Short mmCIF file of C-alpha atoms and ligand atoms in Angstrom, two decimals:
data_model
loop_
_atom_site.label_atom_id
_atom_site.label_comp_id
_atom_site.label_asym_id
_atom_site.label_seq_id
_atom_site.Cartn_x
_atom_site.Cartn_y
_atom_site.Cartn_z
CA LEU Z 1 68.50 121.77 96.42
CA LEU Z 2 71.89 121.44 98.08
CA GLN Z 3 71.18 124.37 100.33
CA ASN Z 4 67.85 122.89 101.39
CA SER Z 5 69.40 119.57 102.03
CA ARG Z 6 72.22 121.17 104.02
CA GLN Z 7 69.86 123.38 106.02
CA ASN Z 8 68.07 120.26 107.23
CA ASN Z 9 71.49 119.10 108.26
CA THR Z 10 72.03 121.46 111.15
CA ALA Z 11 72.65 118.47 113.42
CA TRP Z 12 75.86 117.42 111.66
CA HIS Z 13 78.47 117.00 114.37
CA ILE Z 14 81.10 114.68 112.91
CA ARG Z 15 84.55 116.23 112.50
CA HIS Z 16 86.57 113.20 111.36
CA ILE Z 17 85.12 110.15 109.61
CA LEU Z 18 87.04 107.28 111.17
CA SER Z 19 84.63 104.47 111.97
CA ALA Z 20 81.10 103.37 111.18
CA ARG Z 21 80.56 103.34 114.93
CA GLN Z 22 80.47 107.15 115.04
CA PHE Z 23 77.25 107.37 113.07
CA THR Z 24 73.87 107.69 114.76
CA ARG Z 25 70.63 106.90 112.97
CA GLU Z 26 70.10 110.65 112.45
CA ASP Z 27 73.57 110.99 110.90
CA LEU Z 28 72.80 108.16 108.50
CA ASP Z 29 69.48 109.69 107.45
CA LEU Z 30 71.24 112.97 106.87
CA VAL Z 31 74.08 111.49 104.77
CA LEU Z 32 71.65 109.44 102.68
CA GLU Z 33 69.42 112.44 102.07
CA HIS Z 34 72.34 114.67 101.15
CA ALA Z 35 73.78 111.99 98.85
CA ALA Z 36 70.44 111.81 97.05
CA ALA Z 37 70.60 115.59 96.52
CA MET Z 38 74.12 115.15 95.13
CA GLU Z 39 72.93 112.47 92.73
CA ILE Z 40 70.28 114.84 91.39
CA LEU Z 41 72.86 117.60 91.12
CA VAL Z 42 75.23 115.41 89.10
CA LYS Z 43 72.49 114.13 86.83
CA GLU Z 44 70.82 117.49 86.21
CA LYS Z 45 73.59 120.05 86.32
CA GLY Z 46 76.79 118.03 86.56
CA TRP Z 47 78.66 120.13 89.10
CA SER Z 48 78.48 122.98 91.60
CA ASN Z 49 80.92 125.43 93.16
CA THR Z 50 80.00 124.76 96.75
CA LEU Z 51 83.61 123.77 97.60
CA ALA Z 52 85.35 126.37 95.40
CA GLY Z 53 88.66 127.43 96.95
CA LYS Z 54 88.87 124.29 99.10
CA VAL Z 55 91.56 121.66 98.69
CA MET Z 56 91.40 117.96 99.53
CA ALA Z 57 94.65 116.10 100.25
CA THR Z 58 94.76 112.36 99.56
CA ILE Z 59 97.45 110.10 100.97
CA PHE Z 60 97.10 106.47 100.00
CA TYR Z 61 99.58 104.00 101.48
CA GLU Z 62 97.67 101.06 99.98
CA PRO Z 63 96.35 100.59 96.42
CA SER Z 64 92.92 101.94 95.49
CA THR Z 65 90.95 102.61 92.33
CA ARG Z 66 87.36 103.46 93.23
CA THR Z 67 87.84 105.09 96.60
CA ARG Z 68 90.60 107.46 95.54
CA MET Z 69 89.12 108.31 92.16
CA SER Z 70 85.61 108.84 93.48
CA PHE Z 71 86.90 111.13 96.24
CA GLU Z 72 88.86 113.09 93.63
CA PHE Z 73 85.90 113.31 91.29
CA ALA Z 74 83.61 114.23 94.18
CA MET Z 75 85.85 117.15 95.16
CA SER Z 76 86.21 118.27 91.54
CA LYS Z 77 82.46 118.14 90.88
CA LEU Z 78 81.89 120.42 93.85
CA GLY Z 79 84.40 122.96 92.53
CA GLY Z 80 87.25 122.05 94.89
CA LYS Z 81 90.81 121.02 94.10
CA VAL Z 82 92.76 117.88 94.84
CA CYS Z 83 96.40 117.33 95.81
CA GLY Z 84 97.72 113.97 96.74
CA THR Z 85 99.87 110.96 96.38
CA GLU Z 86 99.12 107.36 95.65
CA ASN Z 87 101.64 104.78 96.75
CA ALA Z 88 102.47 107.04 99.69
CA LYS Z 89 104.49 104.25 101.26
CA GLU Z 90 107.13 104.84 98.59
CA PHE Z 91 106.40 108.31 97.27
CA SER Z 92 105.91 110.17 100.55
CA SER Z 93 108.36 110.82 103.37
CA ALA Z 94 107.00 107.66 104.99
CA SER Z 95 109.78 105.95 103.05
CA LYS Z 96 112.23 108.07 105.05
CA GLY Z 97 110.59 107.03 108.29
CA GLU Z 98 108.13 109.89 108.81
CA THR Z 99 105.12 109.00 110.95
CA ILE Z 100 101.53 109.48 109.80
CA GLU Z 101 101.13 111.96 112.65
CA ASP Z 102 103.90 114.21 111.32
CA THR Z 103 102.60 113.92 107.78
CA VAL Z 104 99.13 115.19 108.71
CA ARG Z 105 100.59 117.93 110.91
CA VAL Z 106 102.36 119.25 107.83
CA LEU Z 107 99.23 118.92 105.68
CA SER Z 108 97.33 121.36 107.90
CA TYR Z 109 96.91 123.69 104.91
CA ALA Z 110 94.44 121.22 103.36
CA ASP Z 111 90.72 121.56 104.07
CA VAL Z 112 90.26 117.81 104.42
CA ILE Z 113 92.66 114.85 104.34
CA VAL Z 114 91.67 111.44 102.98
CA ILE Z 115 93.92 108.61 104.20
CA ARG Z 116 94.19 104.96 103.27
CA HIS Z 117 96.72 103.05 105.35
CA TYR Z 118 97.81 99.46 105.83
CA GLU Z 119 97.64 99.66 109.63
CA GLN Z 120 94.41 99.39 111.57
CA GLY Z 121 93.90 102.56 113.62
CA ALA Z 122 96.20 104.74 111.47
CA ALA Z 123 93.45 107.21 110.55
CA GLU Z 124 92.47 107.54 114.18
CA ARG Z 125 96.07 108.30 115.15
CA ALA Z 126 96.23 110.90 112.41
CA ALA Z 127 92.96 112.50 113.57
CA LYS Z 128 94.30 112.93 117.11
CA VAL Z 129 96.89 115.45 115.90
CA SER Z 130 95.23 116.82 112.77
CA ALA Z 131 94.07 120.43 112.53
CA VAL Z 132 91.72 119.50 109.67
CA PRO Z 133 89.12 116.76 109.16
CA ILE Z 134 90.47 113.27 108.43
CA ILE Z 135 88.56 110.69 106.40
CA ASN Z 136 89.46 107.04 106.86
CA ALA Z 137 89.48 105.54 103.36
CA GLY Z 138 90.43 102.11 104.71
CA ASP Z 139 92.83 101.24 107.53
CA GLY Z 140 94.25 97.75 107.08
CA PRO Z 141 91.71 95.15 108.18
CA GLY Z 142 90.02 97.78 110.35
CA GLU Z 143 87.27 99.81 108.73
CA HIS Z 144 86.11 101.48 105.55
CA PRO Z 145 83.27 103.71 106.71
CA THR Z 146 82.69 105.64 103.47
CA GLN Z 147 82.33 102.36 101.56
CA ALA Z 148 79.75 101.22 104.11
CA LEU Z 149 77.82 104.46 103.64
CA LEU Z 150 77.69 103.98 99.88
CA ASP Z 151 76.65 100.38 100.43
CA LEU Z 152 73.81 101.63 102.60
CA TYR Z 153 72.86 104.19 99.96
CA THR Z 154 72.74 101.42 97.35
CA ILE Z 155 70.45 99.27 99.51
CA LYS Z 156 68.22 102.27 100.29
CA LYS Z 157 67.89 103.12 96.61
CA GLU Z 158 66.88 99.58 95.86
CA PHE Z 159 64.43 98.82 98.63
CA GLY Z 160 63.54 102.21 100.14
CA VAL Z 161 63.84 100.73 103.61
CA PHE Z 162 66.25 98.47 105.48
CA ASP Z 163 63.85 97.19 108.06
CA GLY Z 164 63.20 93.48 107.87
CA LYS Z 165 65.84 92.86 105.21
CA THR Z 166 68.25 89.93 105.27
CA ILE Z 167 71.81 90.80 104.32
CA ALA Z 168 74.22 87.94 103.60
CA MET Z 169 77.92 88.82 103.72
CA VAL Z 170 80.16 86.33 102.00
CA GLY Z 171 83.93 85.77 101.88
CA ASP Z 172 86.86 86.84 104.01
CA LEU Z 173 84.95 88.35 106.90
CA LEU Z 174 87.97 88.32 109.19
CA ASN Z 175 90.03 90.72 107.08
CA GLY Z 176 87.33 92.46 105.04
CA ARG Z 177 87.01 95.99 106.41
CA THR Z 178 83.94 96.86 104.35
CA VAL Z 179 81.98 94.07 106.03
CA ARG Z 180 83.06 95.26 109.47
CA SER Z 181 81.86 98.79 108.74
CA LEU Z 182 78.62 97.80 107.01
CA ALA Z 183 77.60 95.38 109.76
CA GLN Z 184 77.94 98.21 112.27
CA LEU Z 185 75.78 100.59 110.23
CA LEU Z 186 73.06 97.96 109.81
CA THR Z 187 72.53 97.84 113.58
CA HIS Z 188 70.55 101.09 113.30
CA PHE Z 189 67.64 99.47 111.46
CA SER Z 190 65.07 97.30 113.10
CA GLY Z 191 64.38 93.79 111.93
CA VAL Z 192 67.56 93.55 109.86
CA SER Z 193 69.16 90.13 110.01
CA ILE Z 194 72.62 89.18 108.86
CA ILE Z 195 73.98 85.88 107.55
CA PHE Z 196 77.76 85.69 107.73
CA VAL Z 197 79.13 83.20 105.20
CA SER Z 198 82.84 82.42 105.54
CA PRO Z 199 85.34 79.64 106.08
CA LYS Z 200 85.70 78.86 109.80
CA LYS Z 201 89.08 80.54 110.02
CA LEU Z 202 87.90 83.73 108.30
CA ARG Z 203 84.90 84.48 110.48
CA VAL Z 204 83.88 88.01 111.37
CA CYS Z 205 85.61 89.26 114.55
CA ASP Z 206 84.06 89.06 117.99
CA ASP Z 207 83.87 92.85 118.47
CA ILE Z 208 81.35 93.03 115.62
CA LYS Z 209 79.34 90.06 116.89
CA GLN Z 210 79.32 91.60 120.36
CA LEU Z 211 77.90 94.87 118.98
CA LEU Z 212 75.22 93.01 117.05
CA LYS Z 213 74.20 91.18 120.22
CA GLU Z 214 74.11 94.40 122.25
CA ARG Z 215 71.90 96.06 119.66
CA GLY Z 216 69.65 93.04 119.22
CA VAL Z 217 70.52 92.30 115.58
CA ALA Z 218 69.83 88.69 114.63
CA PHE Z 219 72.73 86.99 112.87
CA THR Z 220 73.86 83.51 111.94
CA GLU Z 221 77.20 82.11 110.77
CA THR Z 222 77.67 79.43 108.17
CA GLU Z 223 80.33 78.08 105.85
CA ARG Z 224 77.86 77.29 103.08
CA ILE Z 225 76.76 80.02 100.68
CA GLU Z 226 73.79 77.80 99.77
CA ASP Z 227 72.36 78.51 103.23
CA ALA Z 228 72.07 82.20 102.37
CA LEU Z 229 70.95 82.15 98.73
CA PRO Z 230 67.20 81.53 99.14
CA THR Z 231 66.62 84.05 101.92
CA ALA Z 232 69.04 86.93 101.29
CA ASP Z 233 67.65 90.23 100.01
CA VAL Z 234 71.21 91.46 99.60
CA LEU Z 235 74.06 89.11 98.78
CA TYR Z 236 77.20 91.07 99.64
CA MET Z 237 80.13 89.22 98.08
CA THR Z 238 83.74 90.03 99.03
CA ARG Z 239 87.13 88.78 97.90
CA ILE Z 240 89.61 86.85 100.03
CA GLN Z 241 91.96 89.62 101.20
CA LYS Z 242 95.20 88.26 99.80
CA GLU Z 243 97.38 91.06 101.15
CA ARG Z 244 96.48 90.19 104.77
CA PHE Z 245 97.86 86.64 104.57
CA LYS Z 246 101.33 87.09 106.03
CA ASN Z 247 104.04 84.94 107.56
CA PRO Z 248 105.38 85.98 110.97
CA ASP Z 249 108.30 87.72 109.23
CA GLY Z 250 105.89 89.87 107.21
CA THR Z 251 106.34 88.12 103.85
CA ALA Z 252 103.28 87.01 101.84
CA ASN Z 253 101.83 83.66 102.91
CA GLU Z 254 100.69 82.36 99.52
CA GLU Z 255 100.09 78.88 100.85
CA GLU Z 256 97.54 80.03 103.40
CA TYR Z 257 95.86 82.32 100.85
CA ASN Z 258 95.62 79.49 98.32
CA LYS Z 259 93.62 77.46 100.84
CA TYR Z 260 90.78 79.96 100.60
CA LYS Z 261 91.11 81.35 97.11
CA GLY Z 262 88.05 80.45 95.08
CA VAL Z 263 86.14 79.11 98.07
CA TYR Z 264 82.96 81.01 97.10
CA VAL Z 265 82.11 81.50 93.46
CA LEU Z 266 78.69 82.92 92.62
CA GLY Z 267 78.10 81.06 89.38
CA LEU Z 268 74.82 81.18 87.45
CA ASP Z 269 73.75 77.92 89.12
CA LYS Z 270 73.94 79.67 92.49
CA ILE Z 271 72.34 82.91 91.32
CA LYS Z 272 69.33 80.83 90.21
CA GLN Z 273 68.72 79.97 93.85
CA MET Z 274 68.35 83.63 94.85
CA LYS Z 275 65.11 85.56 95.24
CA ASP Z 276 63.95 87.39 92.12
CA LYS Z 277 64.02 90.73 93.89
CA ALA Z 278 67.35 90.19 95.65
CA ILE Z 279 70.47 92.14 94.67
CA ILE Z 280 74.12 91.17 94.37
CA MET Z 281 76.62 93.65 95.74
CA HIS Z 282 80.43 93.68 95.95
CA PRO Z 283 82.72 96.48 97.11
CA LEU Z 284 85.10 95.50 94.27
CA PRO Z 285 87.69 94.62 93.11
CA ARG Z 286 86.39 91.12 92.40
CA VAL Z 287 88.84 88.31 91.83
CA ASP Z 288 86.97 85.10 91.03
CA GLU Z 289 84.00 85.24 93.38
CA ILE Z 290 81.64 86.76 90.79
CA PRO Z 291 82.21 85.44 87.23
CA VAL Z 292 81.57 87.95 84.44
CA GLU Z 293 78.58 85.88 83.26
CA ALA Z 294 76.78 87.18 86.35
CA ASP Z 295 77.04 90.79 85.17
CA ALA Z 296 74.08 90.40 82.82
CA ASP Z 297 71.81 89.16 85.61
CA PRO Z 298 69.24 91.83 86.51
CA ARG Z 299 70.17 91.41 90.17
CA ALA Z 300 73.79 92.50 89.72
CA ARG Z 301 74.31 95.92 91.34
CA TYR Z 302 78.07 96.14 91.95
CA PHE Z 303 78.85 98.65 89.21
CA GLU Z 304 75.96 100.88 90.22
CA GLN Z 305 77.12 100.52 93.80
CA ALA Z 306 80.55 101.84 92.80
CA LYS Z 307 78.93 104.77 91.02
CA ASN Z 308 76.98 105.63 94.16
CA GLY Z 309 80.35 106.21 95.81
CA LEU Z 310 80.61 109.50 93.94
CA TYR Z 311 77.35 110.90 95.35
CA VAL Z 312 77.98 109.71 98.87
CA ARG Z 313 81.52 111.11 98.91
CA MET Z 314 80.29 114.44 97.50
CA ALA Z 315 77.79 114.55 100.36
CA LEU Z 316 80.42 113.72 102.96
CA LEU Z 317 82.91 116.30 101.68
CA ASP Z 318 80.23 118.99 101.64
CA LEU Z 319 79.07 118.12 105.14
CA LEU Z 320 82.60 117.98 106.57
CA ILE Z 321 83.88 121.15 104.95
CA ASN Z 322 80.77 123.33 104.75
CA LYS Z 323 78.84 122.04 107.74
N1 LIG K 1 87.98 98.03 97.91
C1 LIG K 1 87.57 97.49 99.18
C2 LIG K 1 88.55 97.87 100.27
O1 LIG K 1 89.43 98.67 100.04
C3 LIG K 1 87.30 96.03 99.12
C4 LIG K 1 88.50 95.17 98.82
O2 LIG K 1 89.60 95.66 98.60
O3 LIG K 1 88.31 93.95 98.83
O4 LIG K 1 88.45 97.38 101.37
#
């Protein structure tokens, strides 16, 4: 099954996964198809040895649960090995002043390097000097392309198609990197419309809106979640990105964060206003924007969404390393 799926994938051309903007429609079809093959593999056999002898390095300068663990599990389930560090800001030579460029130069004995960094553009800088493929697992408020791919996979599994769907993205759209990446991927499907729901000061950046305009994607902006509830097919909730609220001297700006904390809470009263066939997604972690009472609602998909990360990351690792 994997071989078949990979043979169809002769067009794979991506060396580093840095931004959602790199992906063409064909690339997306290919990743989604390969991820589906991986899901079958995991469910029927559990593992394969397609990446035996290969090693993935992970360097995470910012906290992560799902992304790091699902990459590690993905590599392990394909027979590969994992070496890495979490809290790389303290535990790696970064604490001695080493640049990300020098770190990846040294890691050239890995077969793939997965990086999460607090600076936008860090993965791209690393890729410029890296001898091996780099995967951007989140670069500050920049992008999180592998999350967006698993989001897409989740929507595809649910509806089969994207065309004509309304996706509402709710929360801190200024600093939320998953929203930035997902919005870019959605431009490849016709008839998709997006509702951005955020406080005025946390609106999605102009570069994304510009791209949507260029590609003819209809979108609206509102501060009221109620405007999105009755029409959204996908309600994509996000948390207010606390770690991005900083004073000019770099210390945490709690006061500014507190202004927005709790601004959108998807209580049962709000869920009632959604379509029966709609789904609720969230890249997680949630803070207070989805109360646990919502978990029992048949529309909740965020835990399944997280699980899909395993299949999508297996597909990406296989494509990057074995292409
Ligand atoms: N886990 C996602 C990210 O790393 C979403 C979040 O942290 O809010 O961007």
